[in-house]
Structure formats: C-alpha cells, structure tokens
XYZ file of C-alpha atoms in Angstrom:
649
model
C -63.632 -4.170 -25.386
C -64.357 -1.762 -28.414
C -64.303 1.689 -27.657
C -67.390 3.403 -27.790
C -68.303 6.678 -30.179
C -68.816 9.094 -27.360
C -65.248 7.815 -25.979
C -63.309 8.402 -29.651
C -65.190 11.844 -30.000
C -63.771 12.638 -26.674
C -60.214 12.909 -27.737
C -58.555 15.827 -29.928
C -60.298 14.921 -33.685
C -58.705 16.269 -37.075
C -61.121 18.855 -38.174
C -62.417 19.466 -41.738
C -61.733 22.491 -43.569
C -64.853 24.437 -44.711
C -65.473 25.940 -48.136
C -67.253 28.845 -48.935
C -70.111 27.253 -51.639
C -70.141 30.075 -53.569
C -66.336 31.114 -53.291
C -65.202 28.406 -52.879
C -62.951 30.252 -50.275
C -61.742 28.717 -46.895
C -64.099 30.266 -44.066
C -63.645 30.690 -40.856
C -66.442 32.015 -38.958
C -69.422 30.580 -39.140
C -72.834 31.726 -37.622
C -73.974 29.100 -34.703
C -77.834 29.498 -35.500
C -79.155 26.749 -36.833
C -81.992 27.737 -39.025
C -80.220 31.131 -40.697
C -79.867 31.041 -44.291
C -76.843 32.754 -44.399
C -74.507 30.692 -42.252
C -72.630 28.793 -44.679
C -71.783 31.772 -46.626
C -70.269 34.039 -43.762
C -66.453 34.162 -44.864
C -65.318 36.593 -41.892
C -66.338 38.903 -39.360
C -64.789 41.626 -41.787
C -66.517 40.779 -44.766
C -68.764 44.330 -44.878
C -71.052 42.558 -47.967
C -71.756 39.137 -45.542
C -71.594 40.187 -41.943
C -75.059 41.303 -40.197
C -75.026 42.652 -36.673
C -77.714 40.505 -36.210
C -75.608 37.728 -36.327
C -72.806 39.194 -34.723
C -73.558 37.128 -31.098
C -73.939 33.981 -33.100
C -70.723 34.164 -34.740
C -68.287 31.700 -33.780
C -64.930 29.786 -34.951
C -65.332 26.704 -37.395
C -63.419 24.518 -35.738
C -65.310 25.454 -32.284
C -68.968 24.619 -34.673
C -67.461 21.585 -36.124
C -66.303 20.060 -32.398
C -70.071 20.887 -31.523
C -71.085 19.260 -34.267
C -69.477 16.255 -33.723
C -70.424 16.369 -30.349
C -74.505 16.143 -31.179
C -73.398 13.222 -33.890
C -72.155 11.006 -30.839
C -75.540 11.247 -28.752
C -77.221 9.518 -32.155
C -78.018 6.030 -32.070
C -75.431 3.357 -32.707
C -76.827 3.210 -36.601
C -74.779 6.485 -37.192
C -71.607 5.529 -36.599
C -71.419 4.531 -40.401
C -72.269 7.974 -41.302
C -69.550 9.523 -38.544
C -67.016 7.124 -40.161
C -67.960 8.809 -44.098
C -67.220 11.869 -42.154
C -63.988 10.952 -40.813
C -62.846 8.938 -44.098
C -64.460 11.933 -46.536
C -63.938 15.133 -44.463
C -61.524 16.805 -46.924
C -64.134 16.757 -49.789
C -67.746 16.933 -48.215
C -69.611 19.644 -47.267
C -71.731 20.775 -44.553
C -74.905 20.472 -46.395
C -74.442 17.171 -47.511
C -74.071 15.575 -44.258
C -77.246 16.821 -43.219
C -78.917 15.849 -45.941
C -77.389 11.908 -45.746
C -79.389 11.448 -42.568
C -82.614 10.159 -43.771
C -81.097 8.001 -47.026
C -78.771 6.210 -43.715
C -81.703 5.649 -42.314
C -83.505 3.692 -44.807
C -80.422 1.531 -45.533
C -80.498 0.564 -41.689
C -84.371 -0.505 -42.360
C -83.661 -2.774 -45.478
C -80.724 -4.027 -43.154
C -82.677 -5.195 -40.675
C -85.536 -6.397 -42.627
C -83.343 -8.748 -44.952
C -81.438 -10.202 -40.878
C -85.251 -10.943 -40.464
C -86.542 -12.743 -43.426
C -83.035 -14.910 -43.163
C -83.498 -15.340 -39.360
C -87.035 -16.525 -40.285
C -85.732 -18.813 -42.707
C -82.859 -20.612 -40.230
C -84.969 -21.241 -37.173
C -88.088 -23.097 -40.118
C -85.113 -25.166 -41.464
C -83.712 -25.729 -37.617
C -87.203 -26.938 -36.637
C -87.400 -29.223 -39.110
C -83.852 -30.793 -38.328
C -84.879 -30.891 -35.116
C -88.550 -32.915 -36.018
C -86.761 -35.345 -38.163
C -83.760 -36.073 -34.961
C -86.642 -36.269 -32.675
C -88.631 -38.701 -34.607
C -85.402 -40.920 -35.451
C -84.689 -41.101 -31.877
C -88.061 -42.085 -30.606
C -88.057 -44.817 -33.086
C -84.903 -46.137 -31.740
C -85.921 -46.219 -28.462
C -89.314 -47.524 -29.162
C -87.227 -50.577 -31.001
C -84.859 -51.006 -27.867
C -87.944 -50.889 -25.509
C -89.685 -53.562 -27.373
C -86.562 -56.031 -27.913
C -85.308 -55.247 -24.100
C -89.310 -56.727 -23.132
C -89.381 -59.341 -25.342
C -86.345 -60.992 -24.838
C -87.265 -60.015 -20.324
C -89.968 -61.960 -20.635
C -88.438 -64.969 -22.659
C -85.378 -65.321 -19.573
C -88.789 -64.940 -16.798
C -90.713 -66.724 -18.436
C -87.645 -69.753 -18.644
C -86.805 -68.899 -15.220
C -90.154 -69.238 -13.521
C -90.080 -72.929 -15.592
C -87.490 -73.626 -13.595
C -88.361 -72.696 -10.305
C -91.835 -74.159 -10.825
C -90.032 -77.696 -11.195
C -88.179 -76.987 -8.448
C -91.029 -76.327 -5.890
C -92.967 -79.462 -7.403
C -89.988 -81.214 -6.191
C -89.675 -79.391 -2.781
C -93.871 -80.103 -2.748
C -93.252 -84.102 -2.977
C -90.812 -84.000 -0.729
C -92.719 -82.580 2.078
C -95.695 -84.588 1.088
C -93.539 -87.850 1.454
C -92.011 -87.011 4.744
C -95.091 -85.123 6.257
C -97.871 -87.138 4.328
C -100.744 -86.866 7.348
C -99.751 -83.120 7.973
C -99.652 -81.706 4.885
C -101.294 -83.757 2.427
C -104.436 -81.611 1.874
C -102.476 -78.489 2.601
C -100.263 -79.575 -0.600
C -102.981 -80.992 -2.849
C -104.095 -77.675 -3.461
C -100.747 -76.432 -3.955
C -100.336 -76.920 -8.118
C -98.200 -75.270 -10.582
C -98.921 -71.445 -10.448
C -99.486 -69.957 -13.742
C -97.982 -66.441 -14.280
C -100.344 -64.315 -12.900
C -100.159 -66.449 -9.690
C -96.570 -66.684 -9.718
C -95.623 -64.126 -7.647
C -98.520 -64.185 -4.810
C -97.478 -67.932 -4.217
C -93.607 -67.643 -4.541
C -93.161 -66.557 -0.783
C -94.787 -69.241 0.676
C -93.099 -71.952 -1.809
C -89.707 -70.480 -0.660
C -90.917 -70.635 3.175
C -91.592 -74.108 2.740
C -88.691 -74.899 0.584
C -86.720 -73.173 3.780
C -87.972 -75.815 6.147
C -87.110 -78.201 4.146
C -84.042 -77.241 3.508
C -82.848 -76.879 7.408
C -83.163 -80.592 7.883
C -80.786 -82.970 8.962
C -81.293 -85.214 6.042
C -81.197 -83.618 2.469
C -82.072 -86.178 -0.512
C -79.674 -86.671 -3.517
C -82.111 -85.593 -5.754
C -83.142 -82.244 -4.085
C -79.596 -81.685 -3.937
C -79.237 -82.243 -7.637
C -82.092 -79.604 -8.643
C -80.785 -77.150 -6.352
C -77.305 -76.814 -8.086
C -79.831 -76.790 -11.164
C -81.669 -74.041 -9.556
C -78.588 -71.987 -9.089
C -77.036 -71.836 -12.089
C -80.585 -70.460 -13.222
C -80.796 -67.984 -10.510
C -76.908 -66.931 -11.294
C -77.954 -66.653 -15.454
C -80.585 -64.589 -14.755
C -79.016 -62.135 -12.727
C -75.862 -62.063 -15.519
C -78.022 -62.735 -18.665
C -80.466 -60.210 -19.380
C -80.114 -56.946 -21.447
C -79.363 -53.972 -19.301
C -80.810 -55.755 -15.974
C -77.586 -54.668 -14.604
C -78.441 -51.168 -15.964
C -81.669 -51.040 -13.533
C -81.136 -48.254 -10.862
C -83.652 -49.313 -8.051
C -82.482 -52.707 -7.875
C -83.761 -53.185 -4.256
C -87.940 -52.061 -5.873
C -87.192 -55.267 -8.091
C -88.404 -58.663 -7.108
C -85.956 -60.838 -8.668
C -83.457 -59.523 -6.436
C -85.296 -60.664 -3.658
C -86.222 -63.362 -5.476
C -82.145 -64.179 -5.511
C -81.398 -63.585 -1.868
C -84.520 -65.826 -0.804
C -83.490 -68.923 -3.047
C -80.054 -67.748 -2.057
C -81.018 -68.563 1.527
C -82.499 -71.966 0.958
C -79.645 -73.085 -1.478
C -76.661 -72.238 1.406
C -78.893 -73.492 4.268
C -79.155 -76.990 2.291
C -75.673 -77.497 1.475
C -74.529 -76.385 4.690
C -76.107 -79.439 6.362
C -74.476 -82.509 6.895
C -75.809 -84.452 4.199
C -77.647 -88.090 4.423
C -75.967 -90.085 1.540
C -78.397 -93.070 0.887
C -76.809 -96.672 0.356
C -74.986 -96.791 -2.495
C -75.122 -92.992 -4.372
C -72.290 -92.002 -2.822
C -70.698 -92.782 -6.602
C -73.392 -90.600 -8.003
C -72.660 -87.646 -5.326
C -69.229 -87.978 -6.837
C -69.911 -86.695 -9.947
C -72.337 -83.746 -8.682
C -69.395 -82.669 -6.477
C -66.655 -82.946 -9.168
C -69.171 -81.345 -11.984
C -70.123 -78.319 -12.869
C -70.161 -75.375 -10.268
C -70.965 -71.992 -11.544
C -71.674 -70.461 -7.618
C -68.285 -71.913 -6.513
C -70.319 -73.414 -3.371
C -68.400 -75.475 -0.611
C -70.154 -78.789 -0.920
C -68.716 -80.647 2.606
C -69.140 -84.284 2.673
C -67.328 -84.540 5.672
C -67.520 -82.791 9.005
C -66.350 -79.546 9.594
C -63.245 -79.016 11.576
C -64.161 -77.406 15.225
C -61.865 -75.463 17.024
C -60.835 -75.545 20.756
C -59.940 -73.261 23.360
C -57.553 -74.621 25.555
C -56.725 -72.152 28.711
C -52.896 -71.633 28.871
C -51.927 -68.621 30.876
C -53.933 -66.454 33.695
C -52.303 -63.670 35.135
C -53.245 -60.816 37.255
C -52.848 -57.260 36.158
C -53.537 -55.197 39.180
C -56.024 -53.160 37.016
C -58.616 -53.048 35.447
C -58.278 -52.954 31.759
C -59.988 -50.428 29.098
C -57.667 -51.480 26.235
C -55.141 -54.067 25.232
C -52.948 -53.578 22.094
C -50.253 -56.991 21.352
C -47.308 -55.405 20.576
C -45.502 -59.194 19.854
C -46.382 -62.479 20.787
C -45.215 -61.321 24.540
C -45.262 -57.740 25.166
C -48.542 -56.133 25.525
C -49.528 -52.354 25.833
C -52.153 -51.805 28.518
C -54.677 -49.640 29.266
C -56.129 -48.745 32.976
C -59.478 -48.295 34.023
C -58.198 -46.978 37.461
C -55.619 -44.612 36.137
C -53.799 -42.490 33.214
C -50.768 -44.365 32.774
C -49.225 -46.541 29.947
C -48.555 -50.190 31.139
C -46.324 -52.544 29.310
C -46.782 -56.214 30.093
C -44.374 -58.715 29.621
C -45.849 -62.463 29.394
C -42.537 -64.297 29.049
C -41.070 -62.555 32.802
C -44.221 -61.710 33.929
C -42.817 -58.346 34.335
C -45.377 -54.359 34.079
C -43.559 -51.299 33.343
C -45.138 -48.376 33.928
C -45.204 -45.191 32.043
C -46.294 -41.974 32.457
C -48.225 -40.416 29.551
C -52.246 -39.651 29.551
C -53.831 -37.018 32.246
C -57.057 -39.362 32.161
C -58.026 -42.945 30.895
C -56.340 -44.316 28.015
C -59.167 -45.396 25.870
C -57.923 -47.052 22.699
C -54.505 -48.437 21.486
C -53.583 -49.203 17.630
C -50.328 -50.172 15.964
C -48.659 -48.292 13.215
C -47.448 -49.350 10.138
C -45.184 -48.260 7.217
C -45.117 -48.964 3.570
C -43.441 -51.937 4.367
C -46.414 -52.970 6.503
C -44.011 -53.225 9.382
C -44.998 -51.892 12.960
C -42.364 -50.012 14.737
C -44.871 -47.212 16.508
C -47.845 -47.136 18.147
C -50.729 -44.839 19.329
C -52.598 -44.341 22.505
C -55.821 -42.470 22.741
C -56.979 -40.528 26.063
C -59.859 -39.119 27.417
C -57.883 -36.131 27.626
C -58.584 -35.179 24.376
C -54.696 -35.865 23.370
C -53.267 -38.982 20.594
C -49.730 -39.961 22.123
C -47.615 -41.678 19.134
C -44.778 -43.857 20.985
C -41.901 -45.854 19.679
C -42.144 -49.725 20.500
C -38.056 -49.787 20.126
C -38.030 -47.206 23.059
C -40.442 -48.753 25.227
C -38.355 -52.183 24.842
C -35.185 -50.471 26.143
C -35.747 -47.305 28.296
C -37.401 -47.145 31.724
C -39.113 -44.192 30.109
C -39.533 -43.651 26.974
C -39.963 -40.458 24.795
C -43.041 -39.143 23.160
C -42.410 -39.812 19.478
C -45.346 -37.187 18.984
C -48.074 -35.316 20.889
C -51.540 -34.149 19.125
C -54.385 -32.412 20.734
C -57.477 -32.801 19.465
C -60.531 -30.951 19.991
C -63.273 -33.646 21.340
C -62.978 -37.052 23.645
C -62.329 -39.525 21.119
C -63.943 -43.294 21.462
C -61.308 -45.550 19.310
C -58.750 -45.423 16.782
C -57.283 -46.959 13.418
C -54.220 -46.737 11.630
C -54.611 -46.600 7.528
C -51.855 -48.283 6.832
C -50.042 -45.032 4.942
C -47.106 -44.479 7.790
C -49.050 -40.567 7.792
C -52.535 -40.719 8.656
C -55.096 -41.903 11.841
C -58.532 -41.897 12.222
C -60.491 -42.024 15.119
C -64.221 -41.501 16.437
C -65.477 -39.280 19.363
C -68.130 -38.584 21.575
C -69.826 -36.582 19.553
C -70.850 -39.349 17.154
C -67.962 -37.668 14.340
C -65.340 -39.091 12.308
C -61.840 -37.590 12.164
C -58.644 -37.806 10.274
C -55.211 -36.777 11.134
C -52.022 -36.254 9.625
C -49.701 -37.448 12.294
C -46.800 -35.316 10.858
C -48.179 -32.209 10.245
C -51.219 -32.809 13.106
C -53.956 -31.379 11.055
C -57.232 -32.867 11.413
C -60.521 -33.292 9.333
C -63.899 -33.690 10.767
C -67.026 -35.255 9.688
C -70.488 -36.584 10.976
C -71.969 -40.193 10.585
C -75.536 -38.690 11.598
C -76.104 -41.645 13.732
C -78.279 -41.729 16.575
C -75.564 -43.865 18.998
C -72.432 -43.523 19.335
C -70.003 -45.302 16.632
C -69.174 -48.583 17.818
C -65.728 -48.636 15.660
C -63.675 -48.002 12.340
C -62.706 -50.883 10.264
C -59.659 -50.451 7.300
C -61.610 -50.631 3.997
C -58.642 -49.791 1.401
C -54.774 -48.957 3.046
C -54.207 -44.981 2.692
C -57.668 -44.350 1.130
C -61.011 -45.750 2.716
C -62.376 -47.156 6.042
C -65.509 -48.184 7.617
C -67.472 -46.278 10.317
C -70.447 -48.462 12.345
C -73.180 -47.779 15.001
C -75.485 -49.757 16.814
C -78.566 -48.076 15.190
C -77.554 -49.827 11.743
C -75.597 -47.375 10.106
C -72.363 -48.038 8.110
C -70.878 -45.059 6.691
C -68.024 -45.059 4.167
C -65.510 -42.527 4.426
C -62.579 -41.748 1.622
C -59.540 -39.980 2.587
C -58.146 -37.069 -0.168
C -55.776 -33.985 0.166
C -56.453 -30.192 -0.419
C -54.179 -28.178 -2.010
C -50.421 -27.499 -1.546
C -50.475 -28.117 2.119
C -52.086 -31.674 1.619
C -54.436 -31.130 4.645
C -56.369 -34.506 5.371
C -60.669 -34.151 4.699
C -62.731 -36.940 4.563
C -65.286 -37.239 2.173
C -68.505 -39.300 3.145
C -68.616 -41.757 -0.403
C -71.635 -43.690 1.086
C -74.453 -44.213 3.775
C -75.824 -47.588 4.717
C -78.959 -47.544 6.570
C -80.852 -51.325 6.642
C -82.502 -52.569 9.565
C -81.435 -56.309 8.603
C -77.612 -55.314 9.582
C -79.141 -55.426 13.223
C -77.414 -53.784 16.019
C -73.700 -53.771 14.421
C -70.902 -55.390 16.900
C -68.211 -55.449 14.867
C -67.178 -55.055 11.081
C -64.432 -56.835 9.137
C -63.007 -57.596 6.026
C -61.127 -60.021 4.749
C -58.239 -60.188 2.264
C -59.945 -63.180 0.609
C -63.063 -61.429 -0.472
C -62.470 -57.786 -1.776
C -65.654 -56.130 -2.363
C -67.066 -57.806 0.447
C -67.679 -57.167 3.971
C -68.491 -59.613 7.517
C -71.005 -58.042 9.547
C -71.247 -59.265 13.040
C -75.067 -58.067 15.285
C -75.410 -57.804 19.005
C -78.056 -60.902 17.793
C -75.655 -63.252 17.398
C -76.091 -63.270 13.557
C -73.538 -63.038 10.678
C -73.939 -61.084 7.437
C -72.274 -61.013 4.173
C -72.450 -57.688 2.468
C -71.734 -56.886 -1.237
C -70.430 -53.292 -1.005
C -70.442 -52.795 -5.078
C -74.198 -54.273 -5.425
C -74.880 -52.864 -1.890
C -76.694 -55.514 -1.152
C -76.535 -58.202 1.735
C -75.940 -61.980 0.084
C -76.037 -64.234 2.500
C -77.629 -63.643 6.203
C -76.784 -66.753 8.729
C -78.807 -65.674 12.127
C -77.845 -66.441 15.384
C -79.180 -68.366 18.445
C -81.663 -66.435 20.467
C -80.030 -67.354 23.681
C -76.893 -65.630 22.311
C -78.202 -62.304 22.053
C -75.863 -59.940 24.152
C -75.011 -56.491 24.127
C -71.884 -57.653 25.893
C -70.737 -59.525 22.057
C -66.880 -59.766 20.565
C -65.867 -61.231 17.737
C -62.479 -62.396 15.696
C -61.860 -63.079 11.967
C -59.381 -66.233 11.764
C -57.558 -66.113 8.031
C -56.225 -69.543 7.576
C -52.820 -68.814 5.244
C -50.948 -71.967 5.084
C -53.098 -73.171 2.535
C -52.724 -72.990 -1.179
C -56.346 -73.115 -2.158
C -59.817 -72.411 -1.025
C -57.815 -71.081 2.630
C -60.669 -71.329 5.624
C -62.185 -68.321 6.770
C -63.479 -68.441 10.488
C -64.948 -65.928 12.377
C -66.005 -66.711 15.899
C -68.122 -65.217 18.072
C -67.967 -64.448 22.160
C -71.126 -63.611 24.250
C -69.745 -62.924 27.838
C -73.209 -62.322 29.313
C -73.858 -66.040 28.558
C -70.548 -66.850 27.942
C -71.228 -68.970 24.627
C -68.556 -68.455 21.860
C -69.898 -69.572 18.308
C -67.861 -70.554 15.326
C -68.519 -69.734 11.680
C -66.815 -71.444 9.177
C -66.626 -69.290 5.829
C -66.184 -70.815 2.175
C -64.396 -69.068 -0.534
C -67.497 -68.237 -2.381
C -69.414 -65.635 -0.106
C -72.547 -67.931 0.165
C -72.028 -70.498 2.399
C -71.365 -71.085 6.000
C -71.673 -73.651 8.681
C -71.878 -72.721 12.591
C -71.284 -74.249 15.705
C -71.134 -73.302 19.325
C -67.661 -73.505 20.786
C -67.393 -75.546 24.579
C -65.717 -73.063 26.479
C -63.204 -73.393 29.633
C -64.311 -73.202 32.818
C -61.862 -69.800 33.269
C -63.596 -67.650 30.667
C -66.508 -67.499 32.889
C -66.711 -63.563 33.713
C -68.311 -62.810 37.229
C -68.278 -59.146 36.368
C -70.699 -60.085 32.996
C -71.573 -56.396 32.620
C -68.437 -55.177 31.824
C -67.053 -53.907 28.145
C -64.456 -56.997 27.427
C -61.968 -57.120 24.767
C -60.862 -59.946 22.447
C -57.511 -59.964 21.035
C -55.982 -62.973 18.261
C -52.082 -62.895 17.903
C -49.797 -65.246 17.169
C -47.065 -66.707 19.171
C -43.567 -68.164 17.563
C -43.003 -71.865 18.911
C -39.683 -72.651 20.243
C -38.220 -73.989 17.014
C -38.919 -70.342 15.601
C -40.609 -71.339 12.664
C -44.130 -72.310 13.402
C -47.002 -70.212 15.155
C -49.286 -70.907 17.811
C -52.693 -68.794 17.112
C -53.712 -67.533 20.899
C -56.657 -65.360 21.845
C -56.758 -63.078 24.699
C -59.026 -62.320 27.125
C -59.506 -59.122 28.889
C -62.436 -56.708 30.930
C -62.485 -53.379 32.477
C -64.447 -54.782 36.069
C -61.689 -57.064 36.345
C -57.724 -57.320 36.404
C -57.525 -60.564 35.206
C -55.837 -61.264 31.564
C -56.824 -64.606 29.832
C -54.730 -66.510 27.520
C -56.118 -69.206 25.297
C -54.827 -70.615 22.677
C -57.215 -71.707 19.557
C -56.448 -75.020 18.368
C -58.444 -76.870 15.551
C -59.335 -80.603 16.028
C-alpha cells in the first residue's frame, strides 16, 4: 500500500536553503511569527540593523521553521500533495513567499479537475444507459420470439396427441359398449369426443374405464393394435417437444400424469394372457415382429412359474437374528439367545462356535475387493462394536482371529459393504446413516430425518452411492467423498424421496439390468419401478389385499445364462399368511406379470410374528459346473433353518 504524506514527512527530509530577498544572502534565523513583516529579512541574531528585541523570543533556526512548516503542509487535504511534491522537486530555487502564495491558484486547478471527471462521468453512464436500452430490448425480442414458437409448435404436438388419444378412447368406448351393451349403453351414449376445453375434465374417467378394460382376460386384436399406436404417441410426446424436457416442475404437469396413467393401462393389457381369435394369429405375427419403440414384452405364451421344492430342514439350537451364506455350505449365524458367532456347516451338519460380540449379533455382510471376490466378512452387535473376520480363518482354526475391531458410537440396525475393499455403512437406532473406513476406523454420520427407523441400505453405485429406506416412505440417497489429506469418509445426502405411493418400503433393490432404475417392494404387497434420473415412479403393479403383512421379504432373481432379454424375477414372501408371489420383470421397465407361488407345507411359520430372513445362494452340482439356485429360510422365534431350492417349470 502507498505510503501516506504524514508517514514520508515523518522521516529525516532534505531541507531547502533560504535566501535573504533583498541580499540575496543565506539566512539562518528566521522569526517564528507568522504575521511580522520582517521575518524573511532577519539574516542573524547579530545583525544590529535587522534584529528587534521584540522578536528576540520568536527567533528560531531555519531548518527547525522549515520542519514546522512541512509539518502543517501534511495535515492539508490530499489535493496538496501536488504542491508538497513542487516543493520537494523545486526546493533549491523557490522561495518562501511563493509557496504561500501557490495555495489558492492549486486550488482552482483541483476545481476544473474535478469538474471536467464530472461532465465525462456524465457523459459514460448516458452512453452506458443507452447500451444497456438497446441489449435489453434485443433480448426481450428474442425471448418474446422463442416464447411464441415454443407455444405454437406445444400446441401443434397436444393438439396431435389429444387426436390420438381421442381415437383411442372411441375404441376403448365400443368396446365396452359391445361387451357390456345393457350396462353401459346409456352411460356411453353420452360419452362423445371431448373437444379441447373438455379434454382434460373427461380424460380421468376415459382412462378409468380404459383400465377395466384393460384387466380382462380377453384383450381384442384390434385394441391391442391401437395401444402399441397409442404408445409410440405417448413416448413422442414426452421426447418430441421443444424444451419439455427443460420444464422444472415436471410432477405440476399433466402430461406426465397423463404418461404414467396410459402407462398403466398399456402394461396391464399386454400383461394378460391374450385371446387370439380364429385365424389372426398370422396378423398378431406381424404386430409382434413390427415396430416397437417401448421395447414391451409382448408374451404369447405362458409365463414360466417357479417352484419351491423343500430340500433340507435342520435344527439350529437357536434362534436366529441374522444369516450371512458364506458358500453354497457354510453359513455365518447369528443368535437371538446369545453373543456368539456360529458357523454352520450344511454338508456335515456340523456348528462351530465362536466367541466375539458382548450382546446380539444383529447384522452380517460379506466383503469384497476390487476383484469383487469375498475373502472377509463383518458382524454387527448390539454392543455398539463392527467385528471384521477372515472367512479363510474361520474355515481352518477352532478360533479364529479378529481381522479388525471398530467401536462405534450408537447401536447400529444393519450393514452394507460398498464394494471398495475400504469402506461400510451401516444404520442405527437413532434413525442415522454412517460410513466407515475399515482401515483407518473413522466414521461419518448423517440423518435420514425419518420418522421410523431405516428398514435397510441398498448398494446404489460400488465405492460411491447407496440407498437408505424407512417405512414412512422415505428413500434417501447418500454419496460417499473424502476430506482432505487424511481421506476421512463423510457422506453427503445427494437426494430425498418423500411419496406416499412408495407405501410402507420392505425392501429396495437394483438390478444390473436396469441402471438408473430402482425395484421397490411395500409392506402392501405391491411392486414399484422407480426412475431415479426423472424421479419419477413408471410403472406401479399393486399387490393382493390378503397379502398385506408387516412380516414381508423379498428376493431379486437375475437370470444370467441368457444372451438376450435375461428374466428378471423378484418374488415376494408374506409369513403372516404365508403366500409367496412371483413377479416376472421384462427388459423394458414397463411390464410385469404376477403370480402367487404354492408353497410347501414346511414354510408354514407357527411363530408368524417373528422378523424372518430370506436368503438366495447358489449351490455347485456335483459335476462342478452347473448351479442349483436355493433359498433359505430362517426366524428369530424359531431354531429351525429352511432350505428350498427354486426351480422353474
């Protein structure tokens, strides 16, 4: 920063040398009062023809007046420091006098200063506001042109759209009146083409009718036929239109809901097993073969069902919190009745017991490396402490070491492994979400601000993102980064999901098939498709009243052997009522057929209000190269483990 005057006068200056004006001789005394007429021509105190006594107390040394001097020049205003820099630059040729008489002439070059800064300051800001007018107007124009071509060309794709949906419910109209015609023939006399004002007062109750329809057993060809029609429409209008995908409330908008509801009807109709009348089945050939811009799953043949057939029972001697399949015959076991580890061998039918929790062991997860191998494992206790075990130890030693020990700082609920070989997260009591560095055992904490406790965590993206769920229809989605040098885990809360439709969330998962997407699986018995990047739900197939249970497990079944369009099934378990449903999933998010599963004799639970767990592994054949799929059965009021394996017919 620039030194100020006061500062430089502060410092030792180089003082002028002072002139006698008449003798042109170097003085120096000089008298200090300011208004005698004699002070510039003392020479010295000796001089008998200059010196007065009257001035003798006055007298003092030049260079003592000329440090005063410059000491009153420094309290001026900052407009004098020109005139202190003349001194400095002149002070071997300028006299006294005439730097007391420069003050006012300084002065009035300051004013013409500042008045010329003015008239050009003036003169910028009137040519800035016109720049500014002429921008403003060019923009508002272009907007004005956007805004008009954007509602134009809106209208045009609506006004084309409702067309097409207007043809579609005359159809759906005819068809009821065919099938219904001494119900509903008054009821759809009065039912006509809606013009556009009417449009969207009648569209719900065209699409509840169109629903009814579409639930049937028997579906005609041609209703078939228009409803492909009607998709592709629905599918260009949602793609088509300039900036619609630019929109921010998206959920305020009717033609989303407009979507979803058609959406409904189109995946309930092709879902059905269809009636083919006598002899179109050439003519269904070429609909099926055609054109397909939804990707749908058109069956013409029965679904495939799957079976459980009962293979093993065995008896634990405990009742069981947690079950973790370690391979496709060793099993890590959790007690309700105790603290310790339990390792359970199928093949001998042999437990080995381990010491490790001081209370219940609560949750069990495998760990895996960057080769998505599992050689470790984690247990989770109600004594506030993770336990991180080697499976290779367990196999071998009668008691195996404690890979690692971490202490954490509330009861945790259940556990997931991200898939990094470094970092856990788990969920507590206290309705939070934590991550932890297994190596370095530091821990992040977040809350979900849910009302009920979180029901579990679900793997959204390995190493980065997961899922958090509650029964009070909150998803919460949770991304992992790294602060600073010491890379200590926090979790950063990307997203809260709060809809009533999700129901009171079971379970969550996500399948390989379908990035982007997410299966959401209610206490109701219904299924959901969710679109996390539209955040929207797509496709909603609900469940069977009698099913509702708050006693519900599900699986997610991802059929690999398959080159194309692999099956997806997810299957459903109510113990209360001890139905298990089946979903079969197509490749294309909007389609799915159900059916209830016939269930063994042994899965029937007599404790029904106990927490069970369902486990899906798969078990190597004898040859060594095929797998038997096998689901497992287990509850915490009874020591009984269930073995079934899930065969397709």
């Amino acid at each position: 920063m620039e030194e100020s005057l006061a500062f430089k006068l502060s410092a030792p200056l180089p003082l002028p040398t002072l002139k006698n004006t008449l003798t042109q001789q170097i003085i120096s005394k000089v008298c200090s009062d300011l208004v005698c007429d004699k002070r510039p021509l003392i020479q010295s105190p000796e001089d008998p023809q200059l010196f007065h006594n009257d001035h003798l107390a006055k007298i003092i040394d030049v260079d003592t007046f000329t440090s005063q001097f410059c000491e009153e020049m420094s309290r001026f205003a900052n407009q004098n420091s020109v005139l202190y820099q003349e001194f400095m630059q002149n002070k071997e040729n300028i006299t006294l006098l005439q730097i007391l008489e420069q003050g006012d002439a300084h002065l009035s070059k300051i004013d013409e200063m500042v008045n010329r800064q003015k008239n050009d300051f003036v003169m910028d800001i009137a040519n800035l506001q016109d720049r500014i007018m002429v921008a403003i107007q060019s923009i508002k124009e272009e907007n004005i042109k956007k805004l008009d071509s954007f509602n134009e060309q809106y209208k045009q794709s609506f006004i084309n759209l409702k067309t097409k949906i207007d043809q579609f419910f005359l159809l759906s109209k005819q068809n009821f009146y065919y099938s219904n015609q001494n119900t509903f023939q008054y009821k759809l006399a009065s039912l006509d083409t809606p013009e556009a004002q009417q449009f969207l007062s009648n569209l719900k109750s065209h699409i509840n009718k169109s629903k009814l329809l579409s639930q049937g057993n028997a579906t005609p060809l041609q209703m078939l036929t228009e409803l492909q029609t009607l998709a592709r429409f629905v599918m260009q209008m949602t793609n088509s239109p300039p900036n619609y995908n630019k929109i921010q409330n998206l959920q305020n908008n009717f033609l989303d809901s407009l979507v979803n509801e058609v959406g409904f009807v189109l995946n309930n109709t092709i879902s059905q097993r269809m009636f083919i009348p006598f002899g179109c089945s050439k003519e269904l050939t070429q609909i099926l073969t055609g054109e397909n811009n939804l990707q749908l799953q058109l069956p013409t043949r029965n679904i495939d069902n799957f079976l459980l057939k009962p293979t093993k029972k065995f008896s634990i001697g405990t009742q069981i919190t947690c079950i973790l399949s370690i391979s496709d015959q060793l099993f890590a076991i959790g007690s309700q009745n105790d603290s310790q580890l339990r390792m359970f061998d199928s093949t001998n039918k042999k437990i080995s017991t381990f010491q490790a929790h001081n209370q219940n062991i609560v949750s069990l997860e495998k760990l895996h490396n960057n080769e998505n191998n599992s050689r470790q494992f984690v247990s989770l206790g109600l004594d506030m402490q993770i336990i991180v075990w080697n499976i290779d130890d367990i196999i071998v030693s009668t008691q195996p070491r404690v890979f690692r020990k971490i202490q954490i700082q509330q009861m945790g609920i259940s556990i997931i492994d991200l898939k990094d070989s470094t970092h856990i997260a788990f969920s507590d009591v206290h309705k939070d979400v934590n991550i932890c560095n297994i190596y370095s055992q530091k821990i992040g904490t977040c809350n979900t601000n849910s009302l009920s406790k979180i029901n579990g965590l679900t793997l959204l993206k390995k190493g980065e993102k997961f899922l958090s769920y509650s029964q009070d229809s909150i998803i919460n989605i949770w991304r992992l980064t790294k602060y600073g040098s010491s890379q200590d885990p926090i979790l950063i809360c990307d997203q809260t999901l709060n809809d009533p439709l999700f129901g009171s969330i079971s379970q969550i998962f996500i399948a390989t098939q379908w990035p982007g997407h997410c299966i959401i699986a209610s206490y109701e018995g219904s299924v959901k498709f969710f679109d996390l990047n539209r955040n929207c739900i797509v496709f909603s197939k609900f469940g069977n009243r009698k099913v509702q249970s708050n006693q519900m497990e599900s699986i997610l079944i991802e059929v690999s052997d398959q080159q194309s369009n692999p099956p997806i099934w997810l299957i459903t378990f109510s113990f209360t009522d001890n139905i298990a449903t089946q979903h079969h999933l197509s490749m294309a998010p909007y389609a799915m057929h159900s059916q209830d599963i016939k269930m063994g004799h042994q899965l029937s639970v007599q404790q029904s209000q106990g927490k069970h767990k369902v486990q899906i592994f798969n078990q190597q054949n004898g040859n060594g190269k095929a797998f038997t799929t096998m689901v497992m059965f287990s509850s915490d009021t009874t020591d009984e483990l269930m073995i079934y394996e899930l065969k397709g017919n």
